[in-house]
């Protein structure tokens, strides 16, 4: 099969598209023939050796795919060859086939195409966990979402609205905000000029937001600590700005606010049944037409450099996928 491989850390141009051995399904695993693979911001870090988890070299990046089960290994129950699935192998997704453990396999409705399936799991499960378990977001509360046009941000806007919050969608350009506006947030905020704090205060009668969803970090995090409401929760989701900020404890004291970490991978390991319940809830929401995942850009497999550039050039609006095999 063909696979996009990282053999030395560096920019996407260092990746190679090569023939490798087909994977073989181990105990409790399936081999998924990949039709579409999703890219996420961490993939771009991983190929540079800058992510908190680095697989051994060489590796194929890509944590989630949509495709059809080709074969199943010993002990795998509930799945068989021919099943259409969304799969979260964790690594190895940018390839024509990938082996996936049972807990990373989910059947998809016939109405869901493979690129939608590929881009569903990571963004929705992260943002739902963040808003539901970590923030315990309540109807009527104000939710500020930073990086609102990106993968996890867009899912947070959509889920925040469904959970009954007043959602302020914030991004760095008007073009991105126009894009997010299709989800009908209650307010739009452009922080492209560097100001977040005063704009949030103006939109919240000077009180600040009850919950702040932050996948960006850096200066926006610093300002978020200063425009959070009494009893507010600041969700630490990621650091796309490139700077891991420091939390000023005096601000937590003065505002009665909390900084709350969000780590999907650990949640999945520590609380597997809660994770499964979240996932089922999300698929039910999709089946009821309440969620509309938006894949905006889909590149042929050979154009993987262009796909990675959407992230490194800060251009993401919605989900970005690679088309590995035509449907
Ligand atoms: N904690 C968890 O369990 C978990 C799970 C999934 C993802 N994450 C993290 O969440 C973050 C977002 O992931 P994603 O896949 O949703 O990313 P994405 O689609 O690229 O979105 C990231 C957003 O960050 C903003 N941003 C600000 N400065 C940036 C910069 N210098 N370069 C690129 N983007 C910048 C961009 O919006 P503006 O231009 O509007 O600012 C962009 O929309 C990543 O740090 C990822 O590691 C964490």
Coordinates of C-alpha atoms and ligand atoms in Angstrom, one line a residue:
X1 CA 0.0 0.0 0.0
X2 CA 1.0 3.7 -0.2
X3 CA 1.6 5.7 2.9
X4 CA 2.8 9.2 3.7
X5 CA 5.8 8.7 5.9
X6 CA 7.8 10.9 8.3
X7 CA 11.3 9.6 8.2
X8 CA 13.0 12.8 9.6
X9 CA 11.6 15.7 11.6
X10 CA 10.9 18.8 9.7
X11 CA 8.4 20.6 7.5
X12 CA 5.8 18.7 5.4
X13 CA 8.2 18.8 2.4
X14 CA 10.3 16.2 4.4
X15 CA 7.4 13.7 4.3
X16 CA 7.6 11.0 1.6
X17 CA 4.8 9.1 -0.2
X18 CA 6.1 5.5 -0.5
X19 CA 5.0 1.9 -1.0
X20 CA 5.1 -0.1 2.3
X21 CA 3.9 -3.5 3.5
X22 CA 0.2 -3.8 4.1
X23 CA -0.7 -3.9 7.8
X24 CA -2.1 -7.2 9.3
X25 CA -4.9 -7.1 11.8
X26 CA -3.8 -8.2 15.3
X27 CA -5.9 -9.3 18.2
X28 CA -9.1 -7.2 18.5
X29 CA -8.1 -5.1 15.5
X30 CA -9.4 -4.3 12.1
X31 CA -7.7 -3.2 8.9
X32 CA -9.5 -0.2 7.5
X33 CA -9.2 0.7 3.9
X34 CA -8.9 4.5 4.1
X35 CA -11.1 6.6 1.8
X36 CA -10.5 9.9 3.6
X37 CA -8.1 11.0 6.3
X38 CA -8.4 14.1 8.5
X39 CA -5.6 16.5 9.4
X40 CA -5.5 18.2 12.8
X41 CA -3.1 20.8 14.1
X42 CA -1.1 18.3 16.2
X43 CA -0.2 16.4 13.0
X44 CA 1.9 19.4 11.9
X45 CA 3.7 19.5 15.3
X46 CA 4.2 15.7 15.3
X47 CA 6.1 15.7 12.0
X48 CA 8.4 18.3 13.4
X49 CA 9.0 16.4 16.6
X50 CA 7.3 19.1 18.6
X51 CA 4.3 17.3 20.0
X52 CA 4.0 15.9 23.5
X53 CA 3.7 12.3 22.1
X54 CA 6.1 11.2 19.4
X55 CA 5.7 7.8 17.7
X56 CA 8.9 5.9 16.8
X57 CA 10.3 6.7 13.4
X58 CA 9.4 6.1 10.6
X59 CA 5.7 6.8 11.1
X60 CA 2.7 7.9 9.1
X61 CA 0.9 10.8 10.8
X62 CA -2.9 11.0 10.9
X63 CA -5.1 10.2 13.9
X64 CA -8.5 9.7 12.3
X65 CA -9.9 8.3 9.1
X66 CA -13.1 7.3 7.3
X67 CA -13.2 4.0 5.3
X68 CA -14.3 0.4 5.0
X69 CA -13.2 -2.5 7.0
X70 CA -11.0 -4.8 4.8
X71 CA -10.3 -7.6 7.3
X72 CA -10.7 -8.3 11.0
X73 CA -8.2 -9.9 13.5
X74 CA -8.9 -12.5 16.1
X75 CA -11.3 -11.6 18.8
X76 CA -12.8 -8.6 17.2
X77 CA -16.6 -8.6 17.8
X78 CA -19.4 -6.4 16.3
X79 CA -17.4 -5.5 13.1
X80 CA -16.9 -7.3 9.9
X81 CA -15.3 -6.8 6.5
X82 CA -17.4 -4.3 4.4
X83 CA -18.5 -2.2 7.4
X84 CA -18.3 1.6 6.7
X85 CA -16.6 3.2 9.7
X86 CA -15.0 6.2 11.2
X87 CA -11.8 5.2 12.9
X88 CA -9.4 6.7 15.3
X89 CA -6.1 4.8 15.0
X90 CA -4.2 7.6 16.8
X91 CA -1.4 7.3 14.3
X92 CA -0.9 5.9 10.8
X93 CA -4.0 7.4 9.2
X94 CA -2.3 9.0 6.1
X95 CA -2.1 5.7 4.3
X96 CA -4.2 3.5 2.1
X97 CA -4.8 1.1 5.0
X98 CA -4.5 1.4 8.8
X99 CA -4.9 -1.1 11.6
X100 CA -7.4 0.1 14.3
X101 CA -8.2 -1.3 17.7
X102 CA -11.8 -2.1 18.5
X103 CA -12.2 0.9 20.7
X104 CA -11.3 3.2 17.8
X105 CA -14.0 1.9 15.4
X106 CA -17.5 3.2 14.9
X107 CA -20.0 2.3 12.2
X108 CA -21.3 5.3 10.3
X109 CA -24.7 6.0 8.9
X110 CA -25.0 5.5 5.1
X111 CA -25.8 9.2 4.8
X112 CA -22.3 10.1 6.2
X113 CA -19.6 10.4 3.5
X114 CA -16.1 9.3 4.3
X115 CA -14.5 12.8 4.6
X116 CA -17.1 13.8 7.1
X117 CA -16.5 10.6 9.0
X118 CA -12.7 11.2 9.0
X119 CA -13.1 14.7 10.5
X120 CA -15.8 14.0 13.1
X121 CA -14.2 12.3 16.1
X122 CA -11.4 14.5 17.3
X123 CA -13.1 17.9 17.1
X124 CA -16.5 17.0 18.5
X125 CA -15.3 14.6 21.3
X126 CA -12.7 17.2 22.4
X127 CA -15.1 20.1 22.5
X128 CA -18.0 18.2 24.0
X129 CA -15.8 16.8 26.8
X130 CA -14.5 20.4 27.4
X131 CA -17.9 22.0 27.6
X132 CA -19.8 19.2 29.3
X133 CA -17.5 17.5 31.8
X134 CA -14.8 20.2 32.3
X135 CA -16.7 23.5 32.1
X136 CA -20.2 22.1 33.0
X137 CA -21.6 24.7 30.8
X138 CA -25.1 25.8 31.7
X139 CA -27.9 27.1 29.5
X140 CA -27.8 30.9 29.5
X141 CA -24.1 31.2 30.4
X142 CA -21.8 33.1 28.1
X143 CA -19.3 31.0 26.2
X144 CA -16.4 32.7 24.5
X145 CA -14.7 30.5 21.8
X146 CA -11.2 31.5 20.6
X147 CA -10.0 30.2 17.3
X148 CA -13.6 29.7 16.4
X149 CA -13.1 29.0 12.7
X150 CA -10.6 26.1 13.4
X151 CA -11.4 22.5 14.0
X152 CA -12.1 22.3 17.7
X153 CA -13.2 25.9 17.9
X154 CA -16.0 25.5 15.3
X155 CA -17.2 22.3 17.1
X156 CA -17.2 24.3 20.4
X157 CA -19.4 27.0 18.8
X158 CA -21.9 24.5 17.5
X159 CA -22.1 22.5 20.7
X160 CA -22.2 25.6 22.9
X161 CA -25.3 26.8 20.9
X162 CA -26.9 23.3 21.3
X163 CA -26.2 23.4 25.0
X164 CA -28.1 26.7 25.3
X165 CA -25.2 29.0 25.9
X166 CA -24.9 32.6 24.6
X167 CA -21.9 32.1 22.3
X168 CA -19.3 34.7 21.3
X169 CA -17.3 33.4 18.4
X170 CA -13.9 35.0 18.2
X171 CA -11.3 34.8 15.5
X172 CA -8.4 36.8 13.9
X173 CA -10.1 37.9 10.6
X174 CA -13.5 39.0 9.3
X175 CA -13.3 36.3 6.7
X176 CA -13.0 33.6 9.4
X177 CA -15.9 35.2 11.3
X178 CA -18.1 35.3 8.2
X179 CA -17.4 31.6 7.9
X180 CA -18.3 30.9 11.6
X181 CA -21.4 33.0 11.3
X182 CA -23.2 30.1 9.5
X183 CA -23.5 28.5 12.9
X184 CA -25.4 31.6 14.2
X185 CA -23.3 32.5 17.2
X186 CA -24.8 35.3 19.3
X187 CA -21.9 37.6 18.8
X188 CA -18.7 37.8 16.7
X189 CA -15.4 39.2 18.0
X190 CA -12.4 40.0 15.8
X191 CA -9.2 39.9 17.9
X192 CA -6.9 40.4 14.9
X193 CA -5.8 43.8 16.3
X194 CA -4.6 42.1 19.4
X195 CA -7.4 43.2 21.7
X196 CA -9.6 40.6 23.3
X197 CA -10.2 41.8 26.9
X198 CA -12.0 45.1 26.2
X199 CA -14.1 43.6 23.4
X200 CA -15.3 40.8 25.7
X201 CA -16.1 43.2 28.4
X202 CA -18.1 45.3 26.0
X203 CA -20.1 42.3 24.9
X204 CA -20.8 41.1 28.5
X205 CA -21.8 44.3 30.4
X206 CA -18.3 44.5 31.8
X207 CA -18.6 41.1 33.6
X208 CA -16.6 38.8 31.3
X209 CA -17.5 35.4 29.9
X210 CA -18.6 32.5 32.1
X211 CA -16.6 30.0 30.1
X212 CA -13.7 30.6 27.8
X213 CA -12.6 27.9 25.3
X214 CA -9.0 28.5 24.5
X215 CA -7.1 26.4 21.9
X216 CA -4.7 29.3 21.2
X217 CA -2.8 30.2 24.4
X218 CA -0.2 32.9 24.4
X219 CA -1.5 36.5 24.6
X220 CA -5.1 35.6 24.2
X221 CA -4.9 33.4 27.3
X222 CA -3.3 36.2 29.3
X223 CA -6.2 38.5 28.3
X224 CA -8.8 35.7 28.9
X225 CA -7.7 35.6 32.6
X226 CA -8.8 39.3 32.8
X227 CA -12.1 39.1 31.0
X228 CA -13.6 36.1 32.8
X229 CA -16.8 36.4 35.0
X230 CA -17.1 35.5 38.6
X231 CA -17.0 31.7 38.9
X232 CA -15.8 31.5 35.3
X233 CA -14.0 28.5 33.8
X234 CA -11.0 29.0 31.5
X235 CA -10.6 25.9 29.4
X236 CA -7.0 25.1 28.4
X237 CA -7.3 23.2 25.1
X238 CA -4.2 24.0 23.2
X239 CA -1.4 26.4 22.2
X240 CA -1.6 27.1 18.5
X241 CA -0.1 30.5 19.1
X242 CA 3.1 28.7 19.9
X243 CA 3.4 30.0 23.5
X244 CA 2.4 28.0 26.6
X245 CA 1.2 30.8 28.9
X246 CA 1.5 31.1 32.7
X247 CA -1.5 31.5 34.9
X248 CA -1.5 34.3 37.4
X249 CA -3.0 32.9 40.7
X250 CA -4.0 36.3 42.0
X251 CA -6.5 36.6 39.1
X252 CA -8.1 33.3 40.0
X253 CA -8.4 34.6 43.6
X254 CA -9.9 38.0 42.6
X255 CA -12.3 36.5 40.0
X256 CA -13.2 33.3 41.8
X257 CA -12.4 31.7 38.5
X258 CA -10.8 28.4 37.6
X259 CA -8.3 27.3 34.9
X260 CA -9.5 23.9 33.7
X261 CA -7.3 21.5 31.7
X262 CA -8.8 19.5 28.8
X263 CA -7.0 16.4 27.6
X264 CA -9.1 14.2 25.5
X265 CA -6.5 11.3 25.3
X266 CA -6.3 10.9 29.0
X267 CA -10.1 11.3 29.5
X268 CA -10.5 8.4 27.0
X269 CA -8.1 6.2 29.1
X270 CA -9.3 7.2 32.5
X271 CA -13.0 7.4 31.9
X272 CA -13.7 5.1 28.9
X273 CA -17.4 4.7 29.6
X274 CA -18.0 8.5 29.9
X275 CA -16.0 8.9 26.7
X276 CA -18.2 6.3 25.0
X277 CA -21.4 8.0 26.2
X278 CA -20.2 11.3 24.9
X279 CA -19.4 9.7 21.5
X280 CA -22.9 8.1 21.4
X281 CA -24.5 11.4 22.3
X282 CA -22.6 13.1 19.5
X283 CA -23.6 10.5 16.9
X284 CA -27.2 10.8 18.0
X285 CA -27.0 14.6 17.6
X286 CA -25.6 14.0 14.1
X287 CA -28.3 11.5 13.2
X288 CA -31.0 14.0 14.4
X289 CA -29.6 16.6 12.1
X290 CA -28.3 18.8 15.0
X291 CA -24.7 18.8 14.0
X292 CA -23.3 19.9 10.6
X293 CA -19.6 19.0 10.3
X294 CA -18.0 21.2 7.7
X295 CA -15.2 19.8 5.6
X296 CA -14.0 22.8 3.6
X297 CA -10.9 21.5 1.9
X298 CA -10.1 18.1 0.6
X299 CA -6.8 17.4 -1.2
X300 CA -5.7 14.4 -3.2
X301 CA -3.3 12.2 -1.3
X302 CA -0.3 13.3 -3.3
X303 CA -1.0 17.0 -2.3
X304 CA -0.4 16.4 1.4
X305 CA 2.1 19.4 1.6
X306 CA -0.7 21.8 0.5
X307 CA -3.0 20.2 3.2
X308 CA -0.4 20.7 6.0
X309 CA 0.1 24.3 4.8
X310 CA -3.5 25.2 5.6
X311 CA -2.6 24.7 9.3
X312 CA 0.9 26.2 9.2
X313 CA -0.3 29.3 7.4
X314 CA -3.1 29.8 9.9
X315 CA -5.8 29.5 7.2
X316 CA -8.0 26.8 8.7
X317 CA -11.8 27.2 8.3
X318 CA -13.6 24.0 9.2
X319 CA -12.0 20.6 8.6
X320 CA -9.2 19.7 6.2
X321 CA -9.0 16.2 4.8
X322 CA -7.0 14.1 2.3
X323 CA -8.8 12.0 -0.2
X324 CA -7.0 8.7 -0.1
X325 CA -9.4 6.7 -2.3
X326 CA -12.4 8.0 -4.4
X327 CA -15.8 6.9 -3.0
Ligands
LIG1 N1 -6.6 19.2 24.7 C1 -7.0 18.2 23.8 O1 -7.4 17.1 24.2 C2 -7.0 18.6 22.4 C3 -7.7 17.8 21.4 C4 -7.6 18.2 20.1 C5 -6.9 19.4 19.8 N2 -6.2 20.0 20.7 C6 -5.4 21.3 20.4 O2 -6.3 22.3 20.0 C7 -5.6 23.2 19.2 C8 -6.4 23.4 17.9 O3 -6.4 22.2 17.1 P1 -7.2 22.3 15.7 O4 -6.9 21.0 15.0 O5 -8.6 22.6 15.9 O6 -6.4 23.5 15.0 P2 -6.9 24.4 13.8 O7 -8.0 23.9 13.1 O8 -5.6 24.8 13.1 O9 -7.4 25.7 14.6 C9 -6.5 26.4 15.4 C10 -6.9 27.9 15.5 O10 -5.9 28.5 16.3 C11 -5.8 29.9 15.9 N3 -4.4 30.3 15.9 C12 -3.9 31.3 16.6 N4 -2.6 31.5 16.4 C13 -2.3 30.6 15.5 C14 -1.1 30.3 14.8 N5 0.1 30.9 15.1 N6 -1.1 29.2 13.9 C15 -2.2 28.5 13.7 N7 -3.4 28.8 14.2 C16 -3.4 29.8 15.1 C17 -6.5 30.0 14.5 O11 -7.5 30.9 14.6 P3 -7.4 32.5 14.4 O12 -6.5 32.8 13.2 O13 -8.7 33.0 14.3 O14 -6.7 32.9 15.7 C18 -7.0 28.6 14.2 O15 -8.3 28.6 13.7 C19 -4.2 22.5 18.9 O16 -3.3 23.1 19.8 C20 -4.4 21.1 19.3 O17 -3.3 20.5 19.7 C21 -6.2 19.7 22.0

